Short mmCIF file of C-alpha atoms and ligand atoms in Angstrom, two decimals:
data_model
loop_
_atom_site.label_atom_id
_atom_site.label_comp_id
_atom_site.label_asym_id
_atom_site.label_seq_id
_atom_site.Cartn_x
_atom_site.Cartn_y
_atom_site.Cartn_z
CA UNK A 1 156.19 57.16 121.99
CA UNK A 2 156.25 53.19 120.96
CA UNK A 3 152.60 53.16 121.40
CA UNK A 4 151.69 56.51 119.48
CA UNK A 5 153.17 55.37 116.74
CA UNK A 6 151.44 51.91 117.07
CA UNK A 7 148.40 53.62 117.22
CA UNK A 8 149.07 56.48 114.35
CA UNK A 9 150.90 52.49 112.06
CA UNK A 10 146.80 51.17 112.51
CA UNK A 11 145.26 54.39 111.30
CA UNK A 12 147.31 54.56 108.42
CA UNK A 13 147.38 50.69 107.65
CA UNK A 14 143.89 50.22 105.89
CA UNK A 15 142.95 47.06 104.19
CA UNK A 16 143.45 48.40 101.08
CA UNK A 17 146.97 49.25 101.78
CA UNK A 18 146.91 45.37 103.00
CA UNK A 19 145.40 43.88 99.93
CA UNK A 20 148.34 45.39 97.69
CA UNK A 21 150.89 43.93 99.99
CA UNK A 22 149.33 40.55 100.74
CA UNK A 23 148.35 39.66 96.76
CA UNK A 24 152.39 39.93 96.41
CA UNK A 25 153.78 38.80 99.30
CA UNK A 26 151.48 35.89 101.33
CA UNK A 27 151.49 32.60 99.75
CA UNK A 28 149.63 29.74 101.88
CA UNK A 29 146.43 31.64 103.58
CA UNK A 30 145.82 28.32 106.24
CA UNK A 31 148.80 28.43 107.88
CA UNK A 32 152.01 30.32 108.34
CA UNK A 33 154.62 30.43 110.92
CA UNK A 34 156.13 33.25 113.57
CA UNK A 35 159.81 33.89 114.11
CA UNK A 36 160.77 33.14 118.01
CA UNK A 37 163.35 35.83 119.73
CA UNK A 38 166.16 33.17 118.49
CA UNK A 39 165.25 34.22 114.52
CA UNK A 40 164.29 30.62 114.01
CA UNK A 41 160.59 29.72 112.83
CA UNK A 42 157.49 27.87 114.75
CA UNK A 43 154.82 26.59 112.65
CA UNK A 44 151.38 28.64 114.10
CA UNK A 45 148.97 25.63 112.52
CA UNK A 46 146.03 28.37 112.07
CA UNK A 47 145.28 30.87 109.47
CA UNK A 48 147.37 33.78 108.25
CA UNK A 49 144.93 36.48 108.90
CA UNK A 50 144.36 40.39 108.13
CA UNK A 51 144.78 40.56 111.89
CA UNK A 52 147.87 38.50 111.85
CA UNK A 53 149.36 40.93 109.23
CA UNK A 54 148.83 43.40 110.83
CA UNK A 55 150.69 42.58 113.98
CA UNK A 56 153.57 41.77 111.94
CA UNK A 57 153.50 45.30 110.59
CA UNK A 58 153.18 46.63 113.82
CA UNK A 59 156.45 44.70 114.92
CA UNK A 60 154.38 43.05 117.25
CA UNK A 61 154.87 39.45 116.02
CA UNK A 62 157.30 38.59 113.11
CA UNK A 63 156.00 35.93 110.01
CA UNK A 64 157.00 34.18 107.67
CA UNK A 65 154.58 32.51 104.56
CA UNK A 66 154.85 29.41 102.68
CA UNK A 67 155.20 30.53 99.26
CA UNK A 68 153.57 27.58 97.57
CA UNK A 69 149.41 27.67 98.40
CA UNK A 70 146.82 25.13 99.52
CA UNK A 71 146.08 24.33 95.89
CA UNK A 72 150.02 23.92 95.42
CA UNK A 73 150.81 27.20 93.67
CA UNK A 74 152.77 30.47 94.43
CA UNK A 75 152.49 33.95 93.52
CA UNK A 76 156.11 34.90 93.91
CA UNK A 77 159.53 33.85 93.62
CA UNK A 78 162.55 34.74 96.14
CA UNK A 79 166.78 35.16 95.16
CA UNK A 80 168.24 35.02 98.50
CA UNK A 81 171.74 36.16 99.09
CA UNK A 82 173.22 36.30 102.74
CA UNK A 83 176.50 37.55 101.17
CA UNK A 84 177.80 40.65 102.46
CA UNK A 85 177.72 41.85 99.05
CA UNK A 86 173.81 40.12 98.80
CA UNK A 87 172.48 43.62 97.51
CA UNK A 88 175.12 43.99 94.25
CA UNK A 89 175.08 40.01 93.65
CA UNK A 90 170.66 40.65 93.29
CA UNK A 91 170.80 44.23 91.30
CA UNK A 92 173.41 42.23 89.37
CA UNK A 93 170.39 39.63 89.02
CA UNK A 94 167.93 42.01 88.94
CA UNK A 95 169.59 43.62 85.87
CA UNK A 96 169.62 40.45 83.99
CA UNK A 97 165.89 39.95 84.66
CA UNK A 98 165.39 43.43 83.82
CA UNK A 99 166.94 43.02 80.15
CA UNK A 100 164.41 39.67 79.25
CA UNK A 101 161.56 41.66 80.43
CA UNK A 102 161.28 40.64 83.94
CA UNK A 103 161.01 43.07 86.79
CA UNK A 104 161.97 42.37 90.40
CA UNK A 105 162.17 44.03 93.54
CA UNK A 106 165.45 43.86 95.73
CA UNK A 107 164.44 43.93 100.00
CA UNK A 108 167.20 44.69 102.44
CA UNK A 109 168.14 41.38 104.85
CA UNK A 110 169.20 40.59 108.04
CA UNK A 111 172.73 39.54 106.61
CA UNK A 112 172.35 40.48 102.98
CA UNK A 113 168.98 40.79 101.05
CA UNK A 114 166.34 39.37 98.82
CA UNK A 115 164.98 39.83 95.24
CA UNK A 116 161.53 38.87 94.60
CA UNK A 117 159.77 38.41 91.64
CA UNK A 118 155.56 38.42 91.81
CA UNK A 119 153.41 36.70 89.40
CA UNK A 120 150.04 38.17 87.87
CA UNK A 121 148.42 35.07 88.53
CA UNK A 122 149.40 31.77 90.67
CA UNK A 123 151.56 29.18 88.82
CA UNK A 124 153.08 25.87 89.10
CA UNK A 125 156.10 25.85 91.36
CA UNK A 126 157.90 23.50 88.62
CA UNK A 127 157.46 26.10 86.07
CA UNK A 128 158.30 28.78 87.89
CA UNK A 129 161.89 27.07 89.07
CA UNK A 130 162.37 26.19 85.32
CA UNK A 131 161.86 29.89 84.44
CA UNK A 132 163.90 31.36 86.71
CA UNK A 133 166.86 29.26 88.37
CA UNK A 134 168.86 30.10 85.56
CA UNK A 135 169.21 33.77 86.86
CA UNK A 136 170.89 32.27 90.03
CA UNK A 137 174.02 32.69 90.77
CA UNK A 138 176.10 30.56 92.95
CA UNK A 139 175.62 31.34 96.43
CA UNK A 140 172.07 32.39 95.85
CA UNK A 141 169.02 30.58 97.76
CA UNK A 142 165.75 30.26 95.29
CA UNK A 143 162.59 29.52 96.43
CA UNK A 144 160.21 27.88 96.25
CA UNK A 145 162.77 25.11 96.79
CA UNK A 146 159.84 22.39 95.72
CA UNK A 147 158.64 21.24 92.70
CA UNK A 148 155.28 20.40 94.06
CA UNK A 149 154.20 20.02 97.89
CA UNK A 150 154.29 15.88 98.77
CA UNK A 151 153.46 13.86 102.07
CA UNK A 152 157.19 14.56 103.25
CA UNK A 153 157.36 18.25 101.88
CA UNK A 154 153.62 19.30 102.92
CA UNK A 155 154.46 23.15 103.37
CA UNK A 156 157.24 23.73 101.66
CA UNK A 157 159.49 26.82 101.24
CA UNK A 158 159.15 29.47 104.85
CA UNK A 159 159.97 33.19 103.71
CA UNK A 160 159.93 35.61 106.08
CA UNK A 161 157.03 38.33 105.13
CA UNK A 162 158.46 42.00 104.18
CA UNK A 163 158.50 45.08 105.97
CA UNK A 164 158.25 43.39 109.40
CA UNK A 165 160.46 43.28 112.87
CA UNK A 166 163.59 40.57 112.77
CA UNK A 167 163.34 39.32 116.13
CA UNK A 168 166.97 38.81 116.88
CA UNK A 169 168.30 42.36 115.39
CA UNK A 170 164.86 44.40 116.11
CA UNK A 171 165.41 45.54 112.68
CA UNK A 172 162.81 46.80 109.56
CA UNK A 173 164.43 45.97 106.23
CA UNK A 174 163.27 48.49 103.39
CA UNK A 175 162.91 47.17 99.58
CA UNK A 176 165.24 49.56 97.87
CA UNK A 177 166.41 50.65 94.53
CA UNK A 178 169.71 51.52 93.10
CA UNK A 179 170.03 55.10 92.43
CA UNK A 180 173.41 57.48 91.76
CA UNK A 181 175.66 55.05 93.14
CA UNK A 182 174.02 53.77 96.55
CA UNK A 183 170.75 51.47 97.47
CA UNK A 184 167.68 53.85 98.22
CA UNK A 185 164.60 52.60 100.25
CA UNK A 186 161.78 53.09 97.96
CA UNK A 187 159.38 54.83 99.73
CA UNK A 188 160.36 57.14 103.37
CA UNK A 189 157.68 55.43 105.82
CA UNK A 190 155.62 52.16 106.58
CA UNK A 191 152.36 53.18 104.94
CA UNK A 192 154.57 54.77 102.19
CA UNK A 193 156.02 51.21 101.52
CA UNK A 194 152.97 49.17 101.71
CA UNK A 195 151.14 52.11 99.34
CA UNK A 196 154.30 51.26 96.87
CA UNK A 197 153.42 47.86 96.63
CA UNK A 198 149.93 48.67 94.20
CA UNK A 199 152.75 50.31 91.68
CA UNK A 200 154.85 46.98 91.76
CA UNK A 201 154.36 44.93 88.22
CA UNK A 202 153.76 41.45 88.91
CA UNK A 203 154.52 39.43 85.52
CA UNK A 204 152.96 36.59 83.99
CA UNK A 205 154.85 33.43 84.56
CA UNK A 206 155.24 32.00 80.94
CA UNK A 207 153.18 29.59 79.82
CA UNK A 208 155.39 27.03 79.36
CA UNK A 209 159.57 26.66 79.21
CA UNK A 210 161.18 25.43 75.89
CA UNK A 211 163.91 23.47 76.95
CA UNK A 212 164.68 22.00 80.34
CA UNK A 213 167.41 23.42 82.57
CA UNK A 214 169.74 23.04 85.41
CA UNK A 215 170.15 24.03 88.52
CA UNK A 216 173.67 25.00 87.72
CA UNK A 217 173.05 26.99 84.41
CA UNK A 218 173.93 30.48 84.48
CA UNK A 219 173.15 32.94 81.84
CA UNK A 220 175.83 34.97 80.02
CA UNK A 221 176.65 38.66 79.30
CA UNK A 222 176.76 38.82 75.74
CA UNK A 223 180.31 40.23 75.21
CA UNK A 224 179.62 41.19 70.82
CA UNK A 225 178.50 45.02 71.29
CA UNK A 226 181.35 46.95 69.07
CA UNK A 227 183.39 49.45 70.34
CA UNK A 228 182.42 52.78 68.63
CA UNK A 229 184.89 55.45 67.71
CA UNK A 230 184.40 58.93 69.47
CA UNK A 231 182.71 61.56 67.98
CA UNK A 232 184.33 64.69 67.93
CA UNK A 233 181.50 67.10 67.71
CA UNK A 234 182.04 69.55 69.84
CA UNK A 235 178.19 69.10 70.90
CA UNK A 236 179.13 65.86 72.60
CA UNK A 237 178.45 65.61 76.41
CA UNK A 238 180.09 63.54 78.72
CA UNK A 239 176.83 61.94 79.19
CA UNK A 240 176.66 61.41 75.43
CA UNK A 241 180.03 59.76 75.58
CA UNK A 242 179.26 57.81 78.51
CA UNK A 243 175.70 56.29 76.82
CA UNK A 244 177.81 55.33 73.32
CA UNK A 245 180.38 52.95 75.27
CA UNK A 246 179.15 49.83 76.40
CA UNK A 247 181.41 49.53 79.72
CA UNK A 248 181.91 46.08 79.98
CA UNK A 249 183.77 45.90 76.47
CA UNK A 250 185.41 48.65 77.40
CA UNK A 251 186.74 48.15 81.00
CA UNK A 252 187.04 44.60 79.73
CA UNK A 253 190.53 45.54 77.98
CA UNK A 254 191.88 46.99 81.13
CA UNK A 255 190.48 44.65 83.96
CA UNK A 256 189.66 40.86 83.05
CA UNK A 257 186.47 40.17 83.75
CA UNK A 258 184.16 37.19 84.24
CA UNK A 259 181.33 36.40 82.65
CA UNK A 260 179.45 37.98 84.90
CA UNK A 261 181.68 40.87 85.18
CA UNK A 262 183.63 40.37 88.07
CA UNK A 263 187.62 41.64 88.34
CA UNK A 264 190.29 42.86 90.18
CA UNK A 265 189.54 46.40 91.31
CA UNK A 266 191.96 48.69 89.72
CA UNK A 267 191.66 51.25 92.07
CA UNK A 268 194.50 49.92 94.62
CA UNK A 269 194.28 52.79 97.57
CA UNK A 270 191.47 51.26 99.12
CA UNK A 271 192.60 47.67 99.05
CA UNK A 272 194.83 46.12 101.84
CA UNK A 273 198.15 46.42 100.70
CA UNK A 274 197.14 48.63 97.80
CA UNK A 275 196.07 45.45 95.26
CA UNK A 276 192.50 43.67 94.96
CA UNK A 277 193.36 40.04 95.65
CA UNK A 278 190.14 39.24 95.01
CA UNK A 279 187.78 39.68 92.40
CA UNK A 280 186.07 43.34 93.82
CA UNK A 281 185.33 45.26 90.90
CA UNK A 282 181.86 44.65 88.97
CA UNK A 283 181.35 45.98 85.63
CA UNK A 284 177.87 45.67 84.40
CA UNK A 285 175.57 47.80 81.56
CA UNK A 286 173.91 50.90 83.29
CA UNK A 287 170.39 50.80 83.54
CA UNK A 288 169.25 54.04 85.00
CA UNK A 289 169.62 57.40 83.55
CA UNK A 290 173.00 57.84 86.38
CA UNK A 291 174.69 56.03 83.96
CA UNK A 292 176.49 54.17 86.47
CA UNK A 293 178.33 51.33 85.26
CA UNK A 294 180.64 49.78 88.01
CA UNK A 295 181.21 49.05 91.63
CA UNK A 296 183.63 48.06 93.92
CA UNK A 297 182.47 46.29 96.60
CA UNK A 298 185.39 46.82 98.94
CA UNK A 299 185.44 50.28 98.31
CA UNK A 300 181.85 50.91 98.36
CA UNK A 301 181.66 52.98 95.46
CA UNK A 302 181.21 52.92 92.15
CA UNK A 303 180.63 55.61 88.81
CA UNK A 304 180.57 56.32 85.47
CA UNK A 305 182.44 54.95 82.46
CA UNK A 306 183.82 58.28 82.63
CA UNK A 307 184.43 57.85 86.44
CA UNK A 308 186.42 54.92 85.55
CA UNK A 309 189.09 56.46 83.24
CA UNK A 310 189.50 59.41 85.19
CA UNK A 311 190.35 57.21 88.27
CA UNK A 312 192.19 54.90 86.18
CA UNK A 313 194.84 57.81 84.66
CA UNK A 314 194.34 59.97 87.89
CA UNK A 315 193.26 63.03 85.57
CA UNK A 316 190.56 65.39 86.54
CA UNK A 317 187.21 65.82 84.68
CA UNK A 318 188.64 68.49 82.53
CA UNK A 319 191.50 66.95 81.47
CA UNK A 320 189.90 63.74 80.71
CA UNK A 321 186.99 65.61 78.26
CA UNK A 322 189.89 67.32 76.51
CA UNK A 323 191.46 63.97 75.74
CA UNK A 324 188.49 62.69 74.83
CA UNK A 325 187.36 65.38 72.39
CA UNK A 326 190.83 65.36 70.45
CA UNK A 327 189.97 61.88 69.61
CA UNK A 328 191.74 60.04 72.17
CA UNK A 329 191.12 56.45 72.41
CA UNK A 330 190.68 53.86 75.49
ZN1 ZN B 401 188.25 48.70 94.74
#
């Protein structure tokens, strides 16, 4: 059956399919290295090959790619989170890149997952680092770790290559996307996945970076959108509703949150002891049409703005709407 499918993987895998993938994904073309059984890396000291792609696809042989090339520049930038909550902490990311124009792609991990960023044309690790380590949060790997390569850094940063075998867990990890409340994969099959990769947008690194930043910066949620008052049309939708609150003003009054919009999960039933000692609940602007707005990470769930309240009072649907549309206020 193994071997079928090998053999049904290298009909499907054409070089086209390959040329999406590798323009996004392979950095340095004269070298690479191979995971051993133990998940760490050996350096192969030959070229990173069509061939040698595709046996990594095949789960023959696992690879990983030095991001920054032989003429010392990269096409793509990797968040790494190994956090068991890696895949929130990177659509929280994501999100933020999202709202300066920025898209990224989140990829399942071993322990927690990835968000990559490609680049329409190669650019100068340097820049790239100033551009983007301010989206990091702490906790959060970035590479390319280098400015530039050097005669004691001459390969650089090792990411493992998407879509291929982990050695030690004889796992695939998918790249996925948030949708009503859980992380899809985005497409069902291999070729599926490596066919996805001609859609993905790969952005133009800018030009240059105004002012120089830190490591340790972090961006901030701007907190200043006003609170509307409701509507009382009777043409309103909870949808409607929903899209005219921003939820992290909002959900701000009744949970303190962060600046990154972190708090104690209100919701106590799923907590040990029924109370979120620790910070569980993220609040965060929706971005797809779901509306979705929050998450708790212990509970594995999150919902609405409307979803919120009605947990929060323990009313049902109904009851809540009614409140709502004789003017009652949050
Ligand atoms: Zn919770």
């Amino acid at each position: 059956m193994r071997s079928l499918l090998l053999v049904i993987a290298m009909v499907v895998i054409t070089k086209h399919l390959l040329d999406a993938f590798m323009a996004c994904c392979v950095g340095r073309r004269d070298d690479y290295a191979y995971q051993r059984s133990d998940g760490r890396y050996c350096r192969a000291g030959c070229p990173l090959t069509y061939d040698v792609v595709y046996r990594h696809l095949q789960g023959v042989q696992t690879i990983g790619s030095y991001l920054i090339d032989e003429q010392g520049l990269c096409r793509s930038a990797v968040f790494d989170s190994d956090a068991s909550s890696g895949q929130v902490d990177l659509l929280q990311v994501q999100t933020q890149l999202a709202g300066v124009g920025v898209p990224s792609y989140l990829e399942q991990s071993r322990r927690g997952a990835h968000l990559r960023v490609f680049f329409r044309d190669p650019a100068s690790p340097a820049l790239v680092r100033r551009w983007l380590l301010p989206f990091r949060p702490d906790g959060v790997e970035f590479y390319p770790k280098q400015d530039a390569l050097s005669e004691s850094v001459p390969l650089g940063s090792l990411v493992r290559l998407p879509l291929g075998v982990h050695r030690v867990t004889g796992e695939c990890y998918p790249f996925v996307a948030w949708s009503h409340g859980q992380f899809i994969p985005v497409a069902a099959s291999l070729a599926d996945m490596l066919a996805w990769f001609s859609t993905v947008q790969r952005v133009p690194v800018p030009a240059s970076i105004p002012l120089p930043i830190t490591d340790q910066a972090t961006p901030t949620i701007p907190r200043t959108i006003p609170f509307k008052t409701v509507p009382t049309e009777t043409t309103l939708t909870i949808r409607d509703w929903c899209r005219q609150h921003d939820p992290v003003a909002m959900i701000g009054r009744y949970v303190a949150l962060d600046q990154k919009g972190m708090g104690c999960c209100p919701f106590g039933w799923h907590h040990n002891d029924g109370v979120d000692t620790h910070p569980s609940l993220w609040v965060y602007r929706p971005s797809s049409p779901d509306l979705c707005c929050w998450y708790c990470h212990v509970w594995k769930q999150g919902g609405s703005l409307f979803d919120f309240f009605r947990y929060y009072y323990g009313l049902s649907a109904r009851e809540l709407w009614s409140h709502i549309l004789a003017g009652g206020h949050f």
